[in-house]
Tab-separated table of C-alpha atoms and ligand atoms in Angstrom:
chain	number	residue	atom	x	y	z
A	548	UNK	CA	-7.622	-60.932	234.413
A	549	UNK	CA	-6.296	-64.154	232.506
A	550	UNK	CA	-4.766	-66.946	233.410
A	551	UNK	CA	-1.323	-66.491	233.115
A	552	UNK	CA	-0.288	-69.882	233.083
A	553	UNK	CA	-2.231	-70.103	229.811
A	554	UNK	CA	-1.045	-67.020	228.354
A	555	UNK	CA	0.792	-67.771	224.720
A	556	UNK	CA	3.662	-66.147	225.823
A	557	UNK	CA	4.089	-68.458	228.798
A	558	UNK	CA	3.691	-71.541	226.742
A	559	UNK	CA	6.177	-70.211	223.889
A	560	UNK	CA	8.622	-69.941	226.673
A	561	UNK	CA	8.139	-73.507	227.846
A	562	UNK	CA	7.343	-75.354	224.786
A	563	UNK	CA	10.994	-73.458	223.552
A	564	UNK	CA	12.748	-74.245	226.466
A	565	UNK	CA	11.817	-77.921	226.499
A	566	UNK	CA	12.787	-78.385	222.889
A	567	UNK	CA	16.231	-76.529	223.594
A	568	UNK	CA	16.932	-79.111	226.192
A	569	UNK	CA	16.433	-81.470	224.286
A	570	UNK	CA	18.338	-81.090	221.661
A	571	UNK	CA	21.107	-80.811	224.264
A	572	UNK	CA	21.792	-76.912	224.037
A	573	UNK	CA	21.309	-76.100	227.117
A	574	UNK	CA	22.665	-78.556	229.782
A	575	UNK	CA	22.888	-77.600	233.202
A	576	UNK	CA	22.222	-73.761	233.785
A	577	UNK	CA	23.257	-73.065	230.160
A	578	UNK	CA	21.421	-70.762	228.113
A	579	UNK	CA	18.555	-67.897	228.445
A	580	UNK	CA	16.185	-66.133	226.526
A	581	UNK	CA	14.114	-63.079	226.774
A	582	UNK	CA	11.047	-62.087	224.402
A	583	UNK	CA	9.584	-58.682	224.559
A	584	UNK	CA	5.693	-58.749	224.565
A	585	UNK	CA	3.193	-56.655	223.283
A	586	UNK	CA	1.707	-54.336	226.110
A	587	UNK	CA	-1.687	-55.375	225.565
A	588	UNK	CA	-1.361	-58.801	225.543
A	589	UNK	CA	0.860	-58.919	228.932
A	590	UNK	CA	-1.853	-56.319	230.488
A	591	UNK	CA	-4.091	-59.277	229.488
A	592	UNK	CA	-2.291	-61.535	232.009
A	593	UNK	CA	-0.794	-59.232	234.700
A	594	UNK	CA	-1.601	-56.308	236.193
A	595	UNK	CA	0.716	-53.376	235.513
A	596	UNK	CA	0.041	-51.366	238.997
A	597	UNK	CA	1.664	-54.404	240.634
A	598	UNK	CA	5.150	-54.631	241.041
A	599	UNK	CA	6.718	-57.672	242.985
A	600	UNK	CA	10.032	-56.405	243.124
A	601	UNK	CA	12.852	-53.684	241.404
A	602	UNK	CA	15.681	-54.273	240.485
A	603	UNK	CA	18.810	-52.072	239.307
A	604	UNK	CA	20.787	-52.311	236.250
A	605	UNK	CA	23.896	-50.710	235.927
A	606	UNK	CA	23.626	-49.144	231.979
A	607	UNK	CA	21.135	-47.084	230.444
A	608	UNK	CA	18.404	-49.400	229.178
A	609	UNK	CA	16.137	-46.418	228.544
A	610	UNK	CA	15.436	-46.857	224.745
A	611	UNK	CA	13.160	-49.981	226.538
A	612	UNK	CA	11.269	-47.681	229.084
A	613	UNK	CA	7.946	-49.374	229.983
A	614	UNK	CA	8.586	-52.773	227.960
A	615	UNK	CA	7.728	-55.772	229.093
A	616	UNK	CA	9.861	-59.319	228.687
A	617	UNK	CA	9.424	-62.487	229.744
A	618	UNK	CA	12.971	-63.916	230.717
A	619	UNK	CA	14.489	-66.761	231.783
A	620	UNK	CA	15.798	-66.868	235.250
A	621	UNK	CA	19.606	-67.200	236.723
A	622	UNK	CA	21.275	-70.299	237.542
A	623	UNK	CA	17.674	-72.073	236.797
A	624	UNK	CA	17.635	-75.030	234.621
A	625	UNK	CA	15.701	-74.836	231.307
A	626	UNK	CA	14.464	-78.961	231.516
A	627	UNK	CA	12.953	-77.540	234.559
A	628	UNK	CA	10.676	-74.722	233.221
A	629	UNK	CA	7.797	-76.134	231.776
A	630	UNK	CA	7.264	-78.200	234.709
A	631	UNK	CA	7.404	-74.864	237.360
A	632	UNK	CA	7.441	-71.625	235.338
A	633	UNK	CA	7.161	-69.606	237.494
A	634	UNK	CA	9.988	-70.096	239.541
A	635	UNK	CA	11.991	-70.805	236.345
A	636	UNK	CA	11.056	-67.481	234.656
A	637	UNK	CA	9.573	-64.165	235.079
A	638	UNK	CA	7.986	-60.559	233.437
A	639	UNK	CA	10.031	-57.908	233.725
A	640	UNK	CA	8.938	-54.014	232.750
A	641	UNK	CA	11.900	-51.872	232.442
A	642	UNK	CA	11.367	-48.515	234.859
A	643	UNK	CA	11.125	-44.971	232.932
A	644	UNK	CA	14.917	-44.534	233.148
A	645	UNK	CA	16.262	-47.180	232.129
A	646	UNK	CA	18.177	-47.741	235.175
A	647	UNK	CA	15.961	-50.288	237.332
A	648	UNK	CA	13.612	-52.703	236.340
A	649	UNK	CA	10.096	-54.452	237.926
A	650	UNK	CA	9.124	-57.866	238.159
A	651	UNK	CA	5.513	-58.252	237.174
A	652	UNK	CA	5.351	-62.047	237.888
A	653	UNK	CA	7.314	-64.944	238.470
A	654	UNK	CA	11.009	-65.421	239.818
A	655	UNK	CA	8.469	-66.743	242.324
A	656	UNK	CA	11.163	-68.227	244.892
A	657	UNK	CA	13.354	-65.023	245.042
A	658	UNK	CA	15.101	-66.062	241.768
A	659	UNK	CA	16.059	-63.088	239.106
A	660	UNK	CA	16.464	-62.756	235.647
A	661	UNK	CA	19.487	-64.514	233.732
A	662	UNK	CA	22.836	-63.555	234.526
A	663	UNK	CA	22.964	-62.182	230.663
A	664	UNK	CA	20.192	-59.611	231.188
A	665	UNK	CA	22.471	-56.632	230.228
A	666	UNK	CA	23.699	-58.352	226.999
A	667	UNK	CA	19.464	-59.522	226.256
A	668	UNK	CA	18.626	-55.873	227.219
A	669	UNK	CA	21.852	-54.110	224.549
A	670	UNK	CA	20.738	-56.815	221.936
A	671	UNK	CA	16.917	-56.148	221.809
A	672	UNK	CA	17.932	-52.177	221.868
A	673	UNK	CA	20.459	-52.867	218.770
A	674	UNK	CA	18.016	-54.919	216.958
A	675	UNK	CA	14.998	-52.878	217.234
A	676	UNK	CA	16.965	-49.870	215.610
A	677	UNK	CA	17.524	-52.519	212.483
A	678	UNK	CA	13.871	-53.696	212.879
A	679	UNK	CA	11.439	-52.770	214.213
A	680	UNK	CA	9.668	-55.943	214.058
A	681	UNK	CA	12.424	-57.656	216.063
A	682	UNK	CA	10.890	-59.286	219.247
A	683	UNK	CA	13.419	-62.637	220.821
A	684	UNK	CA	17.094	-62.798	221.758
A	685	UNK	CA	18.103	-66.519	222.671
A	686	UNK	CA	21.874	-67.789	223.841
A	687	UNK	CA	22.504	-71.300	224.132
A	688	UNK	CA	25.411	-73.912	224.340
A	689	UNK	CA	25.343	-75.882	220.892
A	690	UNK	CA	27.762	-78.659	220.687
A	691	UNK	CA	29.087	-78.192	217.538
A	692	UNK	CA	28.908	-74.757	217.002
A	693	UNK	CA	30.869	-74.629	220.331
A	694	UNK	CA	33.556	-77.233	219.295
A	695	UNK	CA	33.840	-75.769	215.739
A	696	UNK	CA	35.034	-72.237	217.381
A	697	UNK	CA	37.672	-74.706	218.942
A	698	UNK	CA	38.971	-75.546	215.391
A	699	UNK	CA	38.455	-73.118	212.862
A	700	UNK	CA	39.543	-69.144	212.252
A	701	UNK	CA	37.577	-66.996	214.294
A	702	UNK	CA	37.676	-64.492	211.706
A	703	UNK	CA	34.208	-63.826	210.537
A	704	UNK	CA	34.255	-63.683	207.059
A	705	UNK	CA	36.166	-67.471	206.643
A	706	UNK	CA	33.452	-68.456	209.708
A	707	UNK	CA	30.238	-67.282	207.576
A	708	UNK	CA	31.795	-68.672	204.155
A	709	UNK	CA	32.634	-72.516	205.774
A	710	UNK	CA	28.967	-72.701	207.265
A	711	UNK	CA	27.535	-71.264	204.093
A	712	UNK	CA	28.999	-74.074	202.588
A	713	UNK	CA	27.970	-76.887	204.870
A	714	UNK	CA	24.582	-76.691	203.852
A	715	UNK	CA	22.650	-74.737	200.502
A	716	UNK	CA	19.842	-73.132	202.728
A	717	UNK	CA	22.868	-71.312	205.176
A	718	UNK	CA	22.752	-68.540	202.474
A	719	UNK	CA	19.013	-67.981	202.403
A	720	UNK	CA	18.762	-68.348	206.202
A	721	UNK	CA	21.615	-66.578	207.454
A	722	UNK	CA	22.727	-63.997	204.594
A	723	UNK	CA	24.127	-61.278	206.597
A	724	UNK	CA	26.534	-64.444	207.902
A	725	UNK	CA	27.732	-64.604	212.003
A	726	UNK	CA	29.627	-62.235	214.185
A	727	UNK	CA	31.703	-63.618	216.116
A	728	UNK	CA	33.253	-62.829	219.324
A	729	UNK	CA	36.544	-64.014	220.826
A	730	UNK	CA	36.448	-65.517	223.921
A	731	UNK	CA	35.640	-63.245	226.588
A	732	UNK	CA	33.890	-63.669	230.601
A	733	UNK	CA	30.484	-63.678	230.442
A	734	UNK	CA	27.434	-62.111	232.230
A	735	UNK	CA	28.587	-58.646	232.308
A	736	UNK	CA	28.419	-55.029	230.124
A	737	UNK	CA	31.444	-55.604	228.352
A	738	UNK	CA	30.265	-58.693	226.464
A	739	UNK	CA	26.897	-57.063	225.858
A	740	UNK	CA	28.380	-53.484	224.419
A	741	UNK	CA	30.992	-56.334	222.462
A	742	UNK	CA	27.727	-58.483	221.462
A	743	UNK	CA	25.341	-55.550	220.454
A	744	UNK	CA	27.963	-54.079	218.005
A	745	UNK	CA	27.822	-56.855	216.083
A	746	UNK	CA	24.348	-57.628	216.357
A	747	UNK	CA	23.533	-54.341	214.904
A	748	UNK	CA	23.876	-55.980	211.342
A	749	UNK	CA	23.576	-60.091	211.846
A	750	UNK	CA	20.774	-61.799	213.745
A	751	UNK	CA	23.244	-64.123	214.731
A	752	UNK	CA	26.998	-63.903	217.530
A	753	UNK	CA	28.647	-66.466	217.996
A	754	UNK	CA	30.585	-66.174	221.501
A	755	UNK	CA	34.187	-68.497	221.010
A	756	UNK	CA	34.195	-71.242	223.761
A	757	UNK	CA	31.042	-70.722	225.194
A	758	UNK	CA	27.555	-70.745	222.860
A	759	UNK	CA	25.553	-68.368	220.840
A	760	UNK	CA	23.244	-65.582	220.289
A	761	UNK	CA	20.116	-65.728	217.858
A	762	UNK	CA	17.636	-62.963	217.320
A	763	UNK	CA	14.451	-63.087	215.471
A	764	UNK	CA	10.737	-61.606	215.290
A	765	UNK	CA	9.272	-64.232	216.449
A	766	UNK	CA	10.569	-67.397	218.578
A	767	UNK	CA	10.632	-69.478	215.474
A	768	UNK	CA	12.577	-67.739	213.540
A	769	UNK	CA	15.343	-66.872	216.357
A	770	UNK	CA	15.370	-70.840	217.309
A	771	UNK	CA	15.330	-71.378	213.482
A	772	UNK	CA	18.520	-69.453	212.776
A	773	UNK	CA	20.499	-71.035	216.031
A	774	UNK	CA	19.366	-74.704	214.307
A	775	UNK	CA	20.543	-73.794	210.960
A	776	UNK	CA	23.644	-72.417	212.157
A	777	UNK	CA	23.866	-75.841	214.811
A	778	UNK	CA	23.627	-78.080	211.783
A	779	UNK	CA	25.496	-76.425	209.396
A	780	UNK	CA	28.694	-76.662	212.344
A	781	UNK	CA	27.450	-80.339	212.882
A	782	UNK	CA	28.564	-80.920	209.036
A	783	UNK	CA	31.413	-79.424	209.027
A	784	UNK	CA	32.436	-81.082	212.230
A	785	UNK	CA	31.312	-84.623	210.767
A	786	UNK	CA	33.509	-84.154	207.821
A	787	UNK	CA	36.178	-82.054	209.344
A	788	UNK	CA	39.247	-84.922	209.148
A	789	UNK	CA	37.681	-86.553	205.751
A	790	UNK	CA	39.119	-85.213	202.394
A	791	UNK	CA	36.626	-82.949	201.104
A	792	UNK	CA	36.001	-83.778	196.879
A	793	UNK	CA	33.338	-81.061	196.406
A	794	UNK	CA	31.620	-78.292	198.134
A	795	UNK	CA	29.229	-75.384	197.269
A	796	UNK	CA	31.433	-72.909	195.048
A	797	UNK	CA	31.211	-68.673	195.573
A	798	UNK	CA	29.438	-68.733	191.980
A	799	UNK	CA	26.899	-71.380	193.303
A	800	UNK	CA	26.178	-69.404	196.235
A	801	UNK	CA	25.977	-66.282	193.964
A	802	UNK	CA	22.951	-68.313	191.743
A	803	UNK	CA	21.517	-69.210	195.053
A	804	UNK	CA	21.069	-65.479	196.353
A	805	UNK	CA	19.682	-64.812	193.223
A	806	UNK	CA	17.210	-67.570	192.846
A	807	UNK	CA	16.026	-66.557	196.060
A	808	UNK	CA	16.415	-62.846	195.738
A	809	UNK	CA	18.886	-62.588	199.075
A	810	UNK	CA	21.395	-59.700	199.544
A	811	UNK	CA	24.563	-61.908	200.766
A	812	UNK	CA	27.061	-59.692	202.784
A	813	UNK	CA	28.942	-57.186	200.682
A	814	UNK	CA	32.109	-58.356	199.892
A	815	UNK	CA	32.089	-61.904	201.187
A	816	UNK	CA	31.493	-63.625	197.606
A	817	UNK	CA	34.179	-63.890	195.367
A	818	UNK	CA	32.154	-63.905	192.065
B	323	2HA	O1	23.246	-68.600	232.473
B	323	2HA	O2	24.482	-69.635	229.565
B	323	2HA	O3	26.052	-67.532	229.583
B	323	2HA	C1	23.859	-69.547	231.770
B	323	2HA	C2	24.595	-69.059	230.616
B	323	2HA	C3	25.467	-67.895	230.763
B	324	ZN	ZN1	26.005	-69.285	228.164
């Protein structure tokens, strides 16, 4: 058996962590991620006869019988994982039916996955059905993606077009544009079933008052989208009370898609 202090997996989660603090996303308690593993590579680190601990969950998480995660834990800080992962974080395997789950390893001082497992469990079985490939779901507290629901429509259409427009790559990163979510209590079903409908066809929710949701195949690409989407909000809230003289136009945006051979979401151009 390996080390699995020095297993990839384990380091991803605290070199990503450490870098999400920060950059200030994830003061306090704030934020979570969970990353589903290959089988082989967490039998390479854990043994799969031994099981720490179950736990229940209260949906049907079956579509993820016998998966393993590696997920952030509740009311733990993320500054604080690199330095004690174990305690910070933890492997999960979810049980045949879908209704319990086993920790593998970690959540060392009686500590238990993040309080947004359900919504991390509904968004990994929404985005697998739209790829396969799909691996990381990551929420976090960006400041200006978190001030800009303050300020602008929450519709989702005007949302997507303003950020497109804050920045030329927002097109090519992020064609599908955001869901967004009105404001809602957190850390139960409802905002899961509410998060995975929309995550069924963007990578990206944003939650109104309270953070966002990024989804990727690897850990990259999930932390890339949440950055592109952070800065894009960070120029619109720079130049929100200055006159705008020129932005990206819906024709621009069109020659962009097509230099870069991009499907933007049906219907949100005007071209
Ligand atoms: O657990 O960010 O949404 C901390 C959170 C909950
Ligand atoms: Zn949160």
């Amino acid at each position: 058996m390996n080390n699995i202090f020095e297993a990839p997996f384990v380091k991803e989660m605290c070199d990503t962590t450490a870098n999400m603090y920060r950059l200030g996303w994830d003061e306090r308690n704030g934020g979570n991620i969970s990353y589903l593993l290959d089988p082989a590579m967490a039998e390479a680190y854990l043994d799969p006869k031994t099981v720490l601990r179950t736990l229940p969950l209260d949906f049907d998480a079956s579509p993820l019988a016998g998966r393993y995660l590696i997920v952030t834990a509740t009311g733990k800080y993320f500054k604080n994982v690199a330095g004690c992962p174990q305690n910070n974080m933890g492997v999960i395997r979810i049980r045949p039916d879908g209704k319990a789950y086993d920790i593998l390893w970690g959540f060392a001082d009686g500590s238990r996955p993040t309080s947004e497992l359900p919504t991390h469990l509904m968004n990994h079985i929404a985005r697998l059905k739209a790829d396969p490939e799909h691996r990381v779901v990551m929420h976090c507290h960006p400041l200006n993606i978190l001030a800009m629901t303050y300020v602008h429509d929450l519709d989702e259409k005007a949302f997507t077009k303003t950020l497109w427009r804050m920045s030329t790559e927002c097109i090519v990163v992020f064609p599908e544009g955001v869901g967004v979510l009105p404001w809602m209590v957190c850390g139960n079903d409802a905002i899961g079933e509410a998060t995975a409908k929309k995550i069924k066809d963007h990578r990206v929710v944003l939650w109104a008052a309270h953070g966002i949701f990024g989804t990727g195949e690897t850990m990259d690409e999930a932390f890339g989208l949440i950055e592109t989407v952070e800065k894009a909000a960070q120029v619109f809230m720079t130049i929100g009370q200055m006159p705008i003289r020129q932005s990206i136009t819906d024709p621009q945006l069109a020659d962009l898609c097509h230099a870069f051979k991009i499907q933007p979401r049906a219907g949100y151009l005007n071209v």
